[in-house]
CSV table of C-alpha atoms in Angstrom, one decimal:
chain,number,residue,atom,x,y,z
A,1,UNK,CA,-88.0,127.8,57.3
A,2,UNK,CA,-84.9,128.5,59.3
A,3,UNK,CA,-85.4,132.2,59.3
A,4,UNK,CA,-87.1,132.6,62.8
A,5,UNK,CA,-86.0,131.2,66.0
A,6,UNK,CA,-86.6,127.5,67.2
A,7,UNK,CA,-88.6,128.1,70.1
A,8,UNK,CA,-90.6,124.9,72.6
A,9,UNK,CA,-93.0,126.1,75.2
A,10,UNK,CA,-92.2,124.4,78.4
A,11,UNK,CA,-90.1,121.6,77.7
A,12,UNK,CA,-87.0,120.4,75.4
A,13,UNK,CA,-89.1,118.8,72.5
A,14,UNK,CA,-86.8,118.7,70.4
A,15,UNK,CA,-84.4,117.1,72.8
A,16,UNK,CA,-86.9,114.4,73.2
A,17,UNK,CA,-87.2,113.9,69.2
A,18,UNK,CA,-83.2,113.4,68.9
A,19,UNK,CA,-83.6,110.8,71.8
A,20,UNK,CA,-86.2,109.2,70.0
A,21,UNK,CA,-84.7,108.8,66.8
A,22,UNK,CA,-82.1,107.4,68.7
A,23,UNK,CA,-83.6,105.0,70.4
A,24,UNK,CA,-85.7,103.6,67.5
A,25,UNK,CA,-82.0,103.2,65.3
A,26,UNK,CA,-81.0,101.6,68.4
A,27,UNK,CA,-83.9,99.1,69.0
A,28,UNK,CA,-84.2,98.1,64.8
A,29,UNK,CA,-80.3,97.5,65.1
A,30,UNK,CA,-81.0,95.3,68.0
A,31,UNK,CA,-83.7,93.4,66.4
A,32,UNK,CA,-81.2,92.8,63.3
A,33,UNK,CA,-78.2,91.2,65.5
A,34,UNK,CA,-80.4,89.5,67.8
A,35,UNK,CA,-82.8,86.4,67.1
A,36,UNK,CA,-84.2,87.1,70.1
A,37,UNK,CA,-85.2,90.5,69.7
A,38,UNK,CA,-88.6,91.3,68.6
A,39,UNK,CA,-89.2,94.9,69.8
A,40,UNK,CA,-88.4,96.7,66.9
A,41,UNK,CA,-89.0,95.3,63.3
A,42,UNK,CA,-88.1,98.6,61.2
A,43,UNK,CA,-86.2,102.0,61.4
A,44,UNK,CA,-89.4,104.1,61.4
A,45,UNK,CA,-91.7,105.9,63.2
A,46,UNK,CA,-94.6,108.9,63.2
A,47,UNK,CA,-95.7,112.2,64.6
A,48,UNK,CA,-99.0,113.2,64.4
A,49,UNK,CA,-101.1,115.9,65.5
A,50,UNK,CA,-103.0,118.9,64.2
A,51,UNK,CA,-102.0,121.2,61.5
A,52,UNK,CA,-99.9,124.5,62.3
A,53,UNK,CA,-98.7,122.0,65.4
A,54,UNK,CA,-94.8,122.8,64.3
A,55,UNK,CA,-94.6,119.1,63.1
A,56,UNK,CA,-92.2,120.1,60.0
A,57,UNK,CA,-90.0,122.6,61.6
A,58,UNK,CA,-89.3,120.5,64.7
A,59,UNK,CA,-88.3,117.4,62.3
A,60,UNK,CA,-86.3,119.9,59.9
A,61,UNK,CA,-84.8,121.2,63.6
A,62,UNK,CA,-83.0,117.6,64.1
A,63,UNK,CA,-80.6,119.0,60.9
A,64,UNK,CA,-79.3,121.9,63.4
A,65,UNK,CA,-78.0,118.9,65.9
A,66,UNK,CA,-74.2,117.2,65.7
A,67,UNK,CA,-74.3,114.6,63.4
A,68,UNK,CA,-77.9,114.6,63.0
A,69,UNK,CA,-78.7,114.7,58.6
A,70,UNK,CA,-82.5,115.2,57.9
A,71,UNK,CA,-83.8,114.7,54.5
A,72,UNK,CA,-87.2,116.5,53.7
A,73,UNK,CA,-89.1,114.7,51.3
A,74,UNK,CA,-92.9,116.6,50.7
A,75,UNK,CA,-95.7,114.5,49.0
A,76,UNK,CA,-98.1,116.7,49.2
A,77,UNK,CA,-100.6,116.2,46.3
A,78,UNK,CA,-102.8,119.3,44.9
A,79,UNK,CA,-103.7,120.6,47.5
A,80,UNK,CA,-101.9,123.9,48.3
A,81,UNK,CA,-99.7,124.4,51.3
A,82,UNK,CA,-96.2,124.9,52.7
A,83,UNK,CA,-93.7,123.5,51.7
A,84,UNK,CA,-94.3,123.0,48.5
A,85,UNK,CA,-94.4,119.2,47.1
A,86,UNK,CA,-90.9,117.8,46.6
A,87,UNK,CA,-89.2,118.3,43.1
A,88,UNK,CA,-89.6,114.9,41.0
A,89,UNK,CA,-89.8,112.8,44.0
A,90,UNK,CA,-93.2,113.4,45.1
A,91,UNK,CA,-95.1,113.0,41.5
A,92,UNK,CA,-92.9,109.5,41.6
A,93,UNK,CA,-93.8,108.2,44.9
A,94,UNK,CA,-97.7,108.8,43.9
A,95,UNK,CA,-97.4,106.8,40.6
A,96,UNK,CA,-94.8,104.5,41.3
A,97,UNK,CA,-94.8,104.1,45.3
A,98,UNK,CA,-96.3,100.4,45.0
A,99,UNK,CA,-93.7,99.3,42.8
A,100,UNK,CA,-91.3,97.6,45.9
A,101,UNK,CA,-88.4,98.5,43.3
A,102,UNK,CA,-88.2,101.5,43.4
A,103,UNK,CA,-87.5,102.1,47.1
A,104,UNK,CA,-83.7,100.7,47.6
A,105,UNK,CA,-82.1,102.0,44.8
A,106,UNK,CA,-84.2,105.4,45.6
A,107,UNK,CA,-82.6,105.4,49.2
A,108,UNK,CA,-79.3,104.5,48.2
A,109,UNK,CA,-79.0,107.1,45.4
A,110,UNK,CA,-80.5,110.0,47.8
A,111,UNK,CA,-78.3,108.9,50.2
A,112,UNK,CA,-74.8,108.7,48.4
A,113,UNK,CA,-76.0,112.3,46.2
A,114,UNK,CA,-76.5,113.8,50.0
A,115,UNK,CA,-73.2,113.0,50.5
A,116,UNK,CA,-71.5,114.8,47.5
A,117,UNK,CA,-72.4,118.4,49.2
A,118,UNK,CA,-68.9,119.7,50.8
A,119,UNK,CA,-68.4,119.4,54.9
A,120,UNK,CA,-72.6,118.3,55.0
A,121,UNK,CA,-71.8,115.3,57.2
A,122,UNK,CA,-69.7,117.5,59.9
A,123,UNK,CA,-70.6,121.0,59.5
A,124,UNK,CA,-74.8,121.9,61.0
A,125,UNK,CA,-74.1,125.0,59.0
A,126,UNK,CA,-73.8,123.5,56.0
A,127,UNK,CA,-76.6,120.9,56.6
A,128,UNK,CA,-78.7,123.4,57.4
A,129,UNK,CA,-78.2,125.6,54.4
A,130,UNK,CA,-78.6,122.6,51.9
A,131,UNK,CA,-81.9,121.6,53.7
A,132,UNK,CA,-83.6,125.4,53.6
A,133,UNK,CA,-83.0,124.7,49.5
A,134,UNK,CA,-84.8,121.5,49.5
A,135,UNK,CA,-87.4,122.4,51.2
A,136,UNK,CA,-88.6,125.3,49.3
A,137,UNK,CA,-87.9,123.6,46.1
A,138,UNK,CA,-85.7,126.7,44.6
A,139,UNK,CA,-83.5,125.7,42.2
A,140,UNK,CA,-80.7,124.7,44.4
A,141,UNK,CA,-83.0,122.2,45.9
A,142,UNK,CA,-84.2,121.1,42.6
A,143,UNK,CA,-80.7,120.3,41.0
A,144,UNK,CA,-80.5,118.0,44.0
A,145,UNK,CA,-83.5,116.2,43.1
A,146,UNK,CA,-82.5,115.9,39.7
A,147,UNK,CA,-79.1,114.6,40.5
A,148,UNK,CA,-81.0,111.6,42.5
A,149,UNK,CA,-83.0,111.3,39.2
A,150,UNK,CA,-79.7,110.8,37.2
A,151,UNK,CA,-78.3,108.4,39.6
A,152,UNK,CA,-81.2,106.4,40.2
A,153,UNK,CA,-82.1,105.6,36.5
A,154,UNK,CA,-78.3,104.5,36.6
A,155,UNK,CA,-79.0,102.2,39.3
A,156,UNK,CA,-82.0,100.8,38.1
A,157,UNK,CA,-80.5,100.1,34.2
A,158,UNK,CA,-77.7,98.4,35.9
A,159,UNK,CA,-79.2,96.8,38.7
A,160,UNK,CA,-76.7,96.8,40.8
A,161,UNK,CA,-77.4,98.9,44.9
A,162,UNK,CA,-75.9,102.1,45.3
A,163,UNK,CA,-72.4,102.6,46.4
A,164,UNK,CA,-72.8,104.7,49.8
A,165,UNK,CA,-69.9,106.6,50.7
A,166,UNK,CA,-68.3,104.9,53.8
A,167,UNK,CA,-68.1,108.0,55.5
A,168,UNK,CA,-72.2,107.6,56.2
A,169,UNK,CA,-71.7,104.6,57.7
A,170,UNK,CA,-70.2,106.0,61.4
A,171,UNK,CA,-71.8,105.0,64.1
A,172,UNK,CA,-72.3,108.7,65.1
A,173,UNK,CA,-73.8,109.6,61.7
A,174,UNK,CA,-77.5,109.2,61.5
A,175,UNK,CA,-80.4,109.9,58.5
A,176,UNK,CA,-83.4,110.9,58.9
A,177,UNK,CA,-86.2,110.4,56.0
A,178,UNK,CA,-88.7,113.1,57.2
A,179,UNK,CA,-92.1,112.0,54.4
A,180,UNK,CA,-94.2,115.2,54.9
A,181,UNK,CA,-97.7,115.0,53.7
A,182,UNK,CA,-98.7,111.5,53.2
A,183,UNK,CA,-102.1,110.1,54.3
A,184,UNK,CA,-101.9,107.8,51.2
A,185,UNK,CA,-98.6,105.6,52.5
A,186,UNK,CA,-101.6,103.8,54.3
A,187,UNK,CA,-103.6,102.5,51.8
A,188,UNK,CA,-103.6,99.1,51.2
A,189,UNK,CA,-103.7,97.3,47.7
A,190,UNK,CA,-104.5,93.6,47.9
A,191,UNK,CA,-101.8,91.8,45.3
A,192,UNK,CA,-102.4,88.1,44.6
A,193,UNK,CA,-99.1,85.7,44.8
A,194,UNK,CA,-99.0,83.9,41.3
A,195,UNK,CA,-96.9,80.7,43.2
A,196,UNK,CA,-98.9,80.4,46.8
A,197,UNK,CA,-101.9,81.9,45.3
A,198,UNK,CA,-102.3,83.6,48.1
A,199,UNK,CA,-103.8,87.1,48.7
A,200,UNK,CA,-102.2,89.8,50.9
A,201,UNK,CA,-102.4,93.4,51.3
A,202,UNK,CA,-99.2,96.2,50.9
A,203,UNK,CA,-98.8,99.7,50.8
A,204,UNK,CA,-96.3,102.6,50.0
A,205,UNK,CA,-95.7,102.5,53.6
A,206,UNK,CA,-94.8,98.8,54.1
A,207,UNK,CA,-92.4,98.8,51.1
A,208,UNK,CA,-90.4,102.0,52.5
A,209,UNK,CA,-90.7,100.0,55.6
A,210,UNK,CA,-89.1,96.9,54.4
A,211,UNK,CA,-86.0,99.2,52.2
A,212,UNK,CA,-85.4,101.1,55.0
A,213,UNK,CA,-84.8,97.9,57.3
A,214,UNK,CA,-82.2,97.1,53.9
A,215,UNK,CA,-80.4,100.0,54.4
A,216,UNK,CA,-80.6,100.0,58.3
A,217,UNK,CA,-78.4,97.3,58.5
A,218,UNK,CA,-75.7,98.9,57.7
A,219,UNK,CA,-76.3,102.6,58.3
A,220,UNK,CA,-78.1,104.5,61.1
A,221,UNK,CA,-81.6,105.1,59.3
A,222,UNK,CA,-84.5,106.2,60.5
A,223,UNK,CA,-88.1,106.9,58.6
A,224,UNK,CA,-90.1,109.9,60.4
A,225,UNK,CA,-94.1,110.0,58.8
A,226,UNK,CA,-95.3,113.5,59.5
A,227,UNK,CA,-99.4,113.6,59.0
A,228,UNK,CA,-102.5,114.8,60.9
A,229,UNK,CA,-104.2,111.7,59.9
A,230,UNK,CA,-103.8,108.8,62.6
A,231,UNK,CA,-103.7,106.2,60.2
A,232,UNK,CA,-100.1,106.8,59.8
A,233,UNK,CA,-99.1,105.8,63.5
A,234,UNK,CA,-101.1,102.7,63.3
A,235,UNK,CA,-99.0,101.1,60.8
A,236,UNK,CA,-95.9,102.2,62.0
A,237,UNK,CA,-93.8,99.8,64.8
């Protein structure tokens, strides 16, 4: 992924990404501390357009940038394509996605596994190496993914949330949850509220949506959808 050069055609695009997922940590931050703050409900946001666009690599690109981590999660189904789907992860999120439990302690144990790898948080080098593993899946990438298995099935028997290092939370550090591949995140289920009685609607997308604003509080988060379907921007803030 990282083999070839970075290259934009007539303007800084990926300067204008990092100033973006800047600006939306920024605005959700704002809308936490201030009652009077509406702008920004949740640390997320979308880029869409056509295929073989350079969606992924410019979103991987942000890992190559000072205290910018990118995690690269693929959900790609059966159809073929690069990168592959995402070790674990990706057959979880399809069966289990709807299930609002899952996502904190997902996040958290992602999060606090990321941190384990040597120098990751202060060296692009480094960074950049770990993420060329998980996003071809090789078998570096796939010992990650099973470590996040191992600590999430110990967060969910214990039901306690996951002890993130306090390095992570700097305010220079940020994350960046890139969900390749995921037209599905927008389809609605209707649920019906046993108490109210009441019918409403959710979707992978809105329960990411509401653990990400969780973990936002506290650490500089950001969700980044990557699709060609334009479904995705429309339920994103």
């Amino acid at each position: 992924m990282f083999n070839e050069p970075f290259q934009t055609v007539d303007y800084d695009s990926l300067a204008y990404l990092e100033a973006h997922v800047k600006t939306c940590v920024r605005l959700f931050r704002e809308h936490v501390y201030s009652e009077a703050s509406a702008s920004y409900q949740a640390p997320c946001t979308a880029m869409c357009q056509s295929s073989g666009m350079g969606k992924t690599r410019l979103a991987l690109q942000l890992a190559s940038l000072e205290h910018m981590n990118v995690i690269y999660i693929c959900c790609r189904g059966e159809t073929p394509g690069y990168p592959p789907a995402t070790e674990w992860i990706a057959s979880k999120i399809k069966y289990s996605g709807l299930d609002y439990a899952l996502w904190q302690p997902l996040f958290s144990a992602i999060m606090t596994e990321y941190c384990q790898v040597p120098s990751i948080l202060e060296d692009q080098t480094v960074r950049r190496a770990w993420l060329q593993h998980a996003v071809v899946n090789d078998t570096e990438g796939r010992a990650f993914w099973q470590q996040v298995r191992h600590r999430f099935d110990a967060l969910r028997s214990t039901k306690k949330p996951g002890d993130i290092p306090k390095m992570a939370a700097s305010r220079s550090v940020h994350f960046v949850f890139v969900f390749d591949e995921c037209p599905h995140f927008a389809n609605e289920e209707y649920v019906m509220c046993s108490v109210s009685r009441t019918v409403s609607t959710v979707s992978i997308l809105s329960h990411i949506r509401s653990a990400l604003s969780q973990i936002g509080a506290q650490y500089n988060v950001l969700g980044l959808f990557i699709d060609t379907d334009a479904a995705i921007c429309q339920l994103t803030p």
